Amino acid sequence: MIALIKREISAFFASTIGYLVIAVFLVINGLFLWVFKGDYNILDAGFADLASFFELAPWVLLFLIPAVTMRSFSDELKMGTLELLVTKPISLKNIVLGKYIGAVLLILIALLPTVLYIVTISQLGNPAGNWDVGSTIGSYIGLFFLVLAYTAVGVFSSTLSHNQIVAFIISVFLCFVLYYGFEGITNLGIDFPIETLGMKAHFDSVARGVLDTRDIVYFLSIAGFFIVCTILKLKKRN
């Protein structure tokens, strides 16, 4: 499986996809946080914290991760190479996990340069170095679990169509419903608190800096559910 993960990472950076993902993620976040005027601009907010980044990043990743995962299996299905891949001495489960972990690692690499944002707000603090450590670390942990869940949804979506664009649209739709859909329904005035079924409620909970096992179990369950669905879908096809 390690060889497959290395192959996936190499494939991302052998083409423009890997560099494009990292560049798009950093440029979009950078423009909204430091250049464009508005609610997300840290310099205009007057507070040295990354709340704007952690509010914006889940929405950027909602489009970026499906763009990374849309080719995971749709390309194999289109080219007819999936049948060739399953004849290799590697189980279908490890093939799915290899592609999944490869995509997760690529997104985590894209997140690494944002550590510079911490250095920046630390220098902007009054006095310098005065920033909310607990909330920032909690928000990064929340982003990590969000990446695990989004990526699992994206890999599953790529098994539903030979067309990468269709897989991308399905993935964006599912991620949107799971992230904001339940909270959106609650905001319509429904008394039953179904927002706890959505990822946003659990991400906000982790971002407050308190790790609750219910939030961790929720994200791991979402990721595990879609990985199992991916394996079952591919087994059914073969």
PDB file of C-alpha atoms in Angstrom:
ATOM      1  CA  MET A   1       0.000   0.000   0.000  1.00  0.00           C
ATOM      2  CA  ILE A   2       2.914   2.342   0.706  1.00  0.00           C
ATOM      3  CA  ALA A   3       4.012   1.947  -2.908  1.00  0.00           C
ATOM      4  CA  LEU A   4       0.508   2.920  -4.037  1.00  0.00           C
ATOM      5  CA  ILE A   5       0.511   5.986  -1.757  1.00  0.00           C
ATOM      6  CA  LYS A   6       3.888   7.041  -3.193  1.00  0.00           C
ATOM      7  CA  ARG A   7       2.521   6.503  -6.709  1.00  0.00           C
ATOM      8  CA  GLU A   8      -0.502   8.698  -5.935  1.00  0.00           C
ATOM      9  CA  ILE A   9       1.640  11.500  -4.493  1.00  0.00           C
ATOM     10  CA  SER A  10       4.069  11.246  -7.430  1.00  0.00           C
ATOM     11  CA  ALA A  11       1.149  11.361  -9.874  1.00  0.00           C
ATOM     12  CA  PHE A  12      -0.142  14.556  -8.264  1.00  0.00           C
ATOM     13  CA  PHE A  13       3.212  16.301  -8.545  1.00  0.00           C
ATOM     14  CA  ALA A  14       4.123  14.778 -11.928  1.00  0.00           C
ATOM     15  CA  SER A  15       1.192  16.716 -13.368  1.00  0.00           C
ATOM     16  CA  THR A  16       0.077  20.240 -12.515  1.00  0.00           C
ATOM     17  CA  ILE A  17      -2.648  19.051 -10.097  1.00  0.00           C
ATOM     18  CA  GLY A  18      -0.504  18.978  -6.945  1.00  0.00           C
ATOM     19  CA  TYR A  19       1.050  22.399  -7.520  1.00  0.00           C
ATOM     20  CA  LEU A  20      -2.291  23.853  -8.650  1.00  0.00           C
ATOM     21  CA  VAL A  21      -4.089  22.612  -5.517  1.00  0.00           C
ATOM     22  CA  ILE A  22      -1.499  24.149  -3.192  1.00  0.00           C
ATOM     23  CA  ALA A  23      -1.339  27.409  -5.165  1.00  0.00           C
ATOM     24  CA  VAL A  24      -5.120  27.840  -5.431  1.00  0.00           C
ATOM     25  CA  PHE A  25      -5.640  27.113  -1.730  1.00  0.00           C
ATOM     26  CA  LEU A  26      -2.968  29.600  -0.644  1.00  0.00           C
ATOM     27  CA  VAL A  27      -3.931  32.319  -3.143  1.00  0.00           C
ATOM     28  CA  ILE A  28      -7.661  32.240  -2.316  1.00  0.00           C
ATOM     29  CA  ASN A  29      -7.035  32.285   1.430  1.00  0.00           C
ATOM     30  CA  GLY A  30      -4.288  34.888   1.096  1.00  0.00           C
ATOM     31  CA  LEU A  31      -6.441  37.266  -0.946  1.00  0.00           C
ATOM     32  CA  PHE A  32      -9.409  37.090   1.427  1.00  0.00           C
ATOM     33  CA  LEU A  33      -7.325  37.272   4.611  1.00  0.00           C
ATOM     34  CA  TRP A  34      -4.773  39.922   3.697  1.00  0.00           C
ATOM     35  CA  VAL A  35      -5.807  41.794   0.507  1.00  0.00           C
ATOM     36  CA  PHE A  36      -9.571  41.993  -0.096  1.00  0.00           C
ATOM     37  CA  LYS A  37     -11.567  44.308   2.159  1.00  0.00           C
ATOM     38  CA  GLY A  38     -14.344  42.582   4.058  1.00  0.00           C
ATOM     39  CA  ASP A  39     -15.260  40.453   7.042  1.00  0.00           C
ATOM     40  CA  TYR A  40     -12.398  37.985   6.446  1.00  0.00           C
ATOM     41  CA  ASN A  41      -9.596  40.591   6.324  1.00  0.00           C
ATOM     42  CA  ILE A  42      -7.406  40.067   9.417  1.00  0.00           C
ATOM     43  CA  LEU A  43      -5.766  43.509   9.175  1.00  0.00           C
ATOM     44  CA  ASP A  44      -9.157  45.242   9.157  1.00  0.00           C
ATOM     45  CA  ALA A  45     -10.541  43.117  12.007  1.00  0.00           C
ATOM     46  CA  GLY A  46      -8.120  44.578  14.532  1.00  0.00           C
ATOM     47  CA  PHE A  47      -7.642  41.225  16.286  1.00  0.00           C
ATOM     48  CA  ALA A  48      -4.517  39.095  15.921  1.00  0.00           C
ATOM     49  CA  ASP A  49      -6.218  35.721  15.461  1.00  0.00           C
ATOM     50  CA  LEU A  50      -6.941  33.259  12.646  1.00  0.00           C
ATOM     51  CA  ALA A  51     -10.705  33.006  13.162  1.00  0.00           C
ATOM     52  CA  SER A  52     -11.269  34.305   9.624  1.00  0.00           C
ATOM     53  CA  PHE A  53      -8.998  31.647   8.129  1.00  0.00           C
ATOM     54  CA  PHE A  54     -10.711  28.800   9.969  1.00  0.00           C
ATOM     55  CA  GLU A  55     -14.111  30.152   8.906  1.00  0.00           C
ATOM     56  CA  LEU A  56     -13.040  30.415   5.261  1.00  0.00           C
ATOM     57  CA  ALA A  57     -10.900  27.259   4.879  1.00  0.00           C
ATOM     58  CA  PRO A  58     -13.757  24.672   5.158  1.00  0.00           C
ATOM     59  CA  TRP A  59     -15.538  26.378   2.232  1.00  0.00           C
ATOM     60  CA  VAL A  60     -12.381  26.503   0.074  1.00  0.00           C
ATOM     61  CA  LEU A  61     -11.631  22.842   0.859  1.00  0.00           C
ATOM     62  CA  LEU A  62     -15.232  21.959  -0.016  1.00  0.00           C
ATOM     63  CA  PHE A  63     -14.339  22.671  -3.665  1.00  0.00           C
ATOM     64  CA  LEU A  64     -10.620  21.904  -3.599  1.00  0.00           C
ATOM     65  CA  ILE A  65     -10.771  18.359  -2.187  1.00  0.00           C
ATOM     66  CA  PRO A  66     -13.361  17.160  -4.744  1.00  0.00           C
ATOM     67  CA  ALA A  67     -11.053  18.590  -7.428  1.00  0.00           C
ATOM     68  CA  VAL A  68      -8.224  16.400  -6.071  1.00  0.00           C
ATOM     69  CA  THR A  69     -10.272  13.223  -5.596  1.00  0.00           C
ATOM     70  CA  MET A  70     -12.457  13.347  -8.732  1.00  0.00           C
ATOM     71  CA  ARG A  71      -9.855  11.389 -10.705  1.00  0.00           C
ATOM     72  CA  SER A  72      -9.229   8.735  -8.021  1.00  0.00           C
ATOM     73  CA  PHE A  73     -11.432   6.051  -9.571  1.00  0.00           C
ATOM     74  CA  SER A  74     -13.382   7.801 -12.341  1.00  0.00           C
ATOM     75  CA  ASP A  75     -10.188   7.920 -14.398  1.00  0.00           C
ATOM     76  CA  GLU A  76      -9.503   4.225 -13.707  1.00  0.00           C
ATOM     77  CA  LEU A  77     -13.080   3.363 -14.710  1.00  0.00           C
ATOM     78  CA  LYS A  78     -12.862   5.439 -17.897  1.00  0.00           C
ATOM     79  CA  MET A  79      -9.510   3.974 -18.990  1.00  0.00           C
ATOM     80  CA  GLY A  80     -10.450   0.439 -17.929  1.00  0.00           C
ATOM     81  CA  THR A  81      -7.331   0.184 -15.771  1.00  0.00           C
ATOM     82  CA  LEU A  82      -9.192  -0.699 -12.559  1.00  0.00           C
ATOM     83  CA  GLU A  83      -9.520  -4.334 -13.632  1.00  0.00           C
ATOM     84  CA  LEU A  84      -5.768  -4.381 -14.284  1.00  0.00           C
ATOM     85  CA  LEU A  85      -5.084  -2.826 -10.879  1.00  0.00           C
ATOM     86  CA  VAL A  86      -7.109  -5.435  -8.954  1.00  0.00           C
ATOM     87  CA  THR A  87      -5.086  -8.228 -10.589  1.00  0.00           C
ATOM     88  CA  LYS A  88      -1.984  -6.910  -8.782  1.00  0.00           C
ATOM     89  CA  PRO A  89      -0.980  -8.554  -5.476  1.00  0.00           C
ATOM     90  CA  ILE A  90      -2.810  -5.926  -3.427  1.00  0.00           C
ATOM     91  CA  SER A  91      -6.287  -6.103  -1.965  1.00  0.00           C
ATOM     92  CA  LEU A  92      -9.113  -3.831  -3.070  1.00  0.00           C
ATOM     93  CA  LYS A  93      -9.229  -2.386   0.458  1.00  0.00           C
ATOM     94  CA  ASN A  94      -5.562  -1.384   0.255  1.00  0.00           C
ATOM     95  CA  ILE A  95      -6.083   0.120  -3.203  1.00  0.00           C
ATOM     96  CA  VAL A  96      -8.867   2.333  -1.826  1.00  0.00           C
ATOM     97  CA  LEU A  97      -6.852   3.234   1.280  1.00  0.00           C
ATOM     98  CA  GLY A  98      -3.771   3.974  -0.829  1.00  0.00           C
ATOM     99  CA  LYS A  99      -5.654   6.451  -3.022  1.00  0.00           C
ATOM    100  CA  TYR A 100      -7.419   7.927   0.023  1.00  0.00           C
ATOM    101  CA  ILE A 101      -4.241   8.446   2.070  1.00  0.00           C
ATOM    102  CA  GLY A 102      -2.419   9.857  -0.972  1.00  0.00           C
ATOM    103  CA  ALA A 103      -5.136  12.514  -1.430  1.00  0.00           C
ATOM    104  CA  VAL A 104      -5.174  13.311   2.324  1.00  0.00           C
ATOM    105  CA  LEU A 105      -1.398  13.820   2.341  1.00  0.00           C
ATOM    106  CA  LEU A 106      -1.605  16.184  -0.633  1.00  0.00           C
ATOM    107  CA  ILE A 107      -4.182  18.360   1.158  1.00  0.00           C
ATOM    108  CA  LEU A 108      -2.105  18.354   4.352  1.00  0.00           C
ATOM    109  CA  ILE A 109       0.917  19.511   2.309  1.00  0.00           C
ATOM    110  CA  ALA A 110      -1.270  22.372   1.019  1.00  0.00           C
ATOM    111  CA  LEU A 111      -2.097  23.317   4.626  1.00  0.00           C
ATOM    112  CA  LEU A 112       1.546  23.377   5.791  1.00  0.00           C
ATOM    113  CA  PRO A 113       2.450  26.867   4.426  1.00  0.00           C
ATOM    114  CA  THR A 114      -0.460  28.380   6.406  1.00  0.00           C
ATOM    115  CA  VAL A 115       1.708  27.958   9.511  1.00  0.00           C
ATOM    116  CA  LEU A 116       3.240  31.259   8.329  1.00  0.00           C
ATOM    117  CA  TYR A 117      -0.114  32.866   9.200  1.00  0.00           C
ATOM    118  CA  ILE A 118       0.564  31.954  12.860  1.00  0.00           C
ATOM    119  CA  VAL A 119       3.954  33.656  12.722  1.00  0.00           C
ATOM    120  CA  THR A 120       2.311  36.738  11.215  1.00  0.00           C
ATOM    121  CA  ILE A 121      -0.486  37.100  13.779  1.00  0.00           C
ATOM    122  CA  SER A 122       2.046  36.432  16.530  1.00  0.00           C
ATOM    123  CA  GLN A 123       4.030  39.456  15.360  1.00  0.00           C
ATOM    124  CA  LEU A 124       0.852  41.520  14.972  1.00  0.00           C
ATOM    125  CA  GLY A 125      -0.254  40.777  18.540  1.00  0.00           C
ATOM    126  CA  ASN A 126       0.078  43.415  21.277  1.00  0.00           C
ATOM    127  CA  PRO A 127       2.447  42.545  22.826  1.00  0.00           C
ATOM    128  CA  ALA A 128       4.113  40.389  20.128  1.00  0.00           C
ATOM    129  CA  GLY A 129       3.485  36.695  20.721  1.00  0.00           C
ATOM    130  CA  ASN A 130       0.033  37.293  22.224  1.00  0.00           C
ATOM    131  CA  TRP A 131      -2.256  34.928  20.278  1.00  0.00           C
ATOM    132  CA  ASP A 132      -4.836  32.282  21.201  1.00  0.00           C
ATOM    133  CA  VAL A 133      -2.774  29.076  21.141  1.00  0.00           C
ATOM    134  CA  GLY A 134      -5.538  26.692  22.264  1.00  0.00           C
ATOM    135  CA  SER A 135      -8.124  27.895  19.768  1.00  0.00           C
ATOM    136  CA  THR A 136      -5.625  27.877  16.865  1.00  0.00           C
ATOM    137  CA  ILE A 137      -4.347  24.361  17.587  1.00  0.00           C
ATOM    138  CA  GLY A 138      -7.935  23.144  18.058  1.00  0.00           C
ATOM    139  CA  SER A 139      -8.967  24.678  14.737  1.00  0.00           C
ATOM    140  CA  TYR A 140      -6.070  22.978  12.917  1.00  0.00           C
ATOM    141  CA  ILE A 141      -7.098  19.650  14.473  1.00  0.00           C
ATOM    142  CA  GLY A 142     -10.657  20.348  13.322  1.00  0.00           C
ATOM    143  CA  LEU A 143      -9.393  21.046   9.790  1.00  0.00           C
ATOM    144  CA  PHE A 144      -7.471  17.742   9.847  1.00  0.00           C
ATOM    145  CA  PHE A 145     -10.612  15.761  10.678  1.00  0.00           C
ATOM    146  CA  LEU A 146     -12.583  17.756   8.105  1.00  0.00           C
ATOM    147  CA  VAL A 147      -9.985  16.823   5.460  1.00  0.00           C
ATOM    148  CA  LEU A 148     -10.362  13.129   6.425  1.00  0.00           C
ATOM    149  CA  ALA A 149     -14.142  13.309   5.970  1.00  0.00           C
ATOM    150  CA  TYR A 150     -14.193  15.442   2.774  1.00  0.00           C
ATOM    151  CA  THR A 151     -11.569  13.197   1.140  1.00  0.00           C
ATOM    152  CA  ALA A 152     -13.518  10.009   1.929  1.00  0.00           C
ATOM    153  CA  VAL A 153     -16.636  11.572   0.379  1.00  0.00           C
ATOM    154  CA  GLY A 154     -14.632  12.619  -2.682  1.00  0.00           C
ATOM    155  CA  VAL A 155     -13.043   9.195  -3.235  1.00  0.00           C
ATOM    156  CA  PHE A 156     -16.472   7.544  -2.955  1.00  0.00           C
ATOM    157  CA  SER A 157     -17.974  10.043  -5.417  1.00  0.00           C
ATOM    158  CA  SER A 158     -15.265   9.181  -7.947  1.00  0.00           C
ATOM    159  CA  THR A 159     -16.631   5.607  -8.095  1.00  0.00           C
ATOM    160  CA  LEU A 160     -20.066   6.832  -9.193  1.00  0.00           C
ATOM    161  CA  SER A 161     -19.150   8.074 -12.670  1.00  0.00           C
ATOM    162  CA  HIS A 162     -16.603   7.657 -15.462  1.00  0.00           C
ATOM    163  CA  ASN A 163     -16.776  11.431 -15.905  1.00  0.00           C
ATOM    164  CA  GLN A 164     -14.482  13.423 -13.594  1.00  0.00           C
ATOM    165  CA  ILE A 165     -16.677  16.539 -13.776  1.00  0.00           C
ATOM    166  CA  VAL A 166     -19.751  14.562 -12.717  1.00  0.00           C
ATOM    167  CA  ALA A 167     -17.745  13.015  -9.866  1.00  0.00           C
ATOM    168  CA  PHE A 168     -16.607  16.520  -8.843  1.00  0.00           C
ATOM    169  CA  ILE A 169     -20.169  17.898  -8.777  1.00  0.00           C
ATOM    170  CA  ILE A 170     -21.488  14.915  -6.786  1.00  0.00           C
ATOM    171  CA  SER A 171     -18.654  15.287  -4.296  1.00  0.00           C
ATOM    172  CA  VAL A 172     -19.174  19.039  -3.826  1.00  0.00           C
ATOM    173  CA  PHE A 173     -22.918  18.457  -3.312  1.00  0.00           C
ATOM    174  CA  LEU A 174     -22.403  15.698  -0.721  1.00  0.00           C
ATOM    175  CA  CYS A 175     -19.717  17.688   1.143  1.00  0.00           C
ATOM    176  CA  PHE A 176     -21.952  20.778   1.185  1.00  0.00           C
ATOM    177  CA  VAL A 177     -24.936  18.824   2.530  1.00  0.00           C
ATOM    178  CA  LEU A 178     -22.811  17.137   5.197  1.00  0.00           C
ATOM    179  CA  TYR A 179     -20.998  20.342   6.193  1.00  0.00           C
ATOM    180  CA  TYR A 180     -23.724  22.987   6.116  1.00  0.00           C
ATOM    181  CA  GLY A 181     -26.971  21.336   4.979  1.00  0.00           C
ATOM    182  CA  PHE A 182     -28.225  20.330   8.407  1.00  0.00           C
ATOM    183  CA  GLU A 183     -27.432  23.723   9.953  1.00  0.00           C
ATOM    184  CA  GLY A 184     -29.107  25.427   6.998  1.00  0.00           C
ATOM    185  CA  ILE A 185     -32.293  23.425   7.605  1.00  0.00           C
ATOM    186  CA  THR A 186     -32.196  24.325  11.302  1.00  0.00           C
ATOM    187  CA  ASN A 187     -31.867  28.016  10.385  1.00  0.00           C
ATOM    188  CA  LEU A 188     -35.192  27.721   8.547  1.00  0.00           C
ATOM    189  CA  GLY A 189     -36.864  27.557  11.955  1.00  0.00           C
ATOM    190  CA  ILE A 190     -37.188  23.822  12.539  1.00  0.00           C
ATOM    191  CA  ASP A 191     -37.250  23.176  16.293  1.00  0.00           C
ATOM    192  CA  PHE A 192     -35.550  19.765  16.138  1.00  0.00           C
ATOM    193  CA  PRO A 193     -31.774  20.348  16.584  1.00  0.00           C
ATOM    194  CA  ILE A 194     -30.512  18.425  13.546  1.00  0.00           C
ATOM    195  CA  GLU A 195     -27.488  20.732  13.126  1.00  0.00           C
ATOM    196  CA  THR A 196     -25.510  18.280  15.291  1.00  0.00           C
ATOM    197  CA  LEU A 197     -25.749  15.818  12.378  1.00  0.00           C
ATOM    198  CA  GLY A 198     -23.660  18.167  10.213  1.00  0.00           C
ATOM    199  CA  MET A 199     -19.880  18.560  10.101  1.00  0.00           C
ATOM    200  CA  LYS A 200     -19.983  22.328  10.770  1.00  0.00           C
ATOM    201  CA  ALA A 201     -21.318  21.886  14.311  1.00  0.00           C
ATOM    202  CA  HIS A 202     -18.586  19.358  15.128  1.00  0.00           C
ATOM    203  CA  PHE A 203     -15.859  21.437  13.406  1.00  0.00           C
ATOM    204  CA  ASP A 204     -16.911  24.534  15.395  1.00  0.00           C
ATOM    205  CA  SER A 205     -16.845  22.430  18.559  1.00  0.00           C
ATOM    206  CA  VAL A 206     -13.259  21.260  17.967  1.00  0.00           C
ATOM    207  CA  ALA A 207     -12.205  24.762  16.872  1.00  0.00           C
ATOM    208  CA  ARG A 208     -13.107  26.106  20.316  1.00  0.00           C
ATOM    209  CA  GLY A 209      -9.992  24.295  21.552  1.00  0.00           C
ATOM    210  CA  VAL A 210     -11.737  21.478  23.446  1.00  0.00           C
ATOM    211  CA  LEU A 211     -11.290  17.962  22.046  1.00  0.00           C
ATOM    212  CA  ASP A 212     -14.505  15.998  22.592  1.00  0.00           C
ATOM    213  CA  THR A 213     -14.449  12.290  21.747  1.00  0.00           C
ATOM    214  CA  ARG A 214     -17.946  12.665  20.238  1.00  0.00           C
ATOM    215  CA  ASP A 215     -16.567  15.051  17.601  1.00  0.00           C
ATOM    216  CA  ILE A 216     -13.621  12.772  16.810  1.00  0.00           C
ATOM    217  CA  VAL A 217     -15.857   9.700  16.597  1.00  0.00           C
ATOM    218  CA  TYR A 218     -18.256  11.634  14.333  1.00  0.00           C
ATOM    219  CA  PHE A 219     -15.558  12.596  11.796  1.00  0.00           C
ATOM    220  CA  LEU A 220     -13.931   9.151  11.835  1.00  0.00           C
ATOM    221  CA  SER A 221     -17.358   7.549  11.365  1.00  0.00           C
ATOM    222  CA  ILE A 222     -18.104   9.729   8.328  1.00  0.00           C
ATOM    223  CA  ALA A 223     -14.696   8.920   6.817  1.00  0.00           C
ATOM    224  CA  GLY A 224     -15.008   5.203   7.611  1.00  0.00           C
ATOM    225  CA  PHE A 225     -18.550   5.009   6.240  1.00  0.00           C
ATOM    226  CA  PHE A 226     -17.614   6.457   2.856  1.00  0.00           C
ATOM    227  CA  ILE A 227     -14.430   4.363   2.605  1.00  0.00           C
ATOM    228  CA  VAL A 228     -16.497   1.214   3.224  1.00  0.00           C
ATOM    229  CA  CYS A 229     -19.064   2.420   0.655  1.00  0.00           C
ATOM    230  CA  THR A 230     -16.211   2.903  -1.845  1.00  0.00           C
ATOM    231  CA  ILE A 231     -14.946  -0.647  -1.308  1.00  0.00           C
ATOM    232  CA  LEU A 232     -18.461  -2.124  -1.575  1.00  0.00           C
ATOM    233  CA  LYS A 233     -19.198  -0.114  -4.728  1.00  0.00           C
ATOM    234  CA  LEU A 234     -16.020  -1.338  -6.418  1.00  0.00           C
ATOM    235  CA  LYS A 235     -16.624  -4.939  -5.261  1.00  0.00           C
ATOM    236  CA  LYS A 236     -20.119  -4.821  -6.725  1.00  0.00           C
ATOM    237  CA  ARG A 237     -18.699  -3.573 -10.029  1.00  0.00           C
ATOM    238  CA  ASN A 238     -16.164  -6.394 -10.200  1.00  0.00           C
TER     239      ASN A 238
END
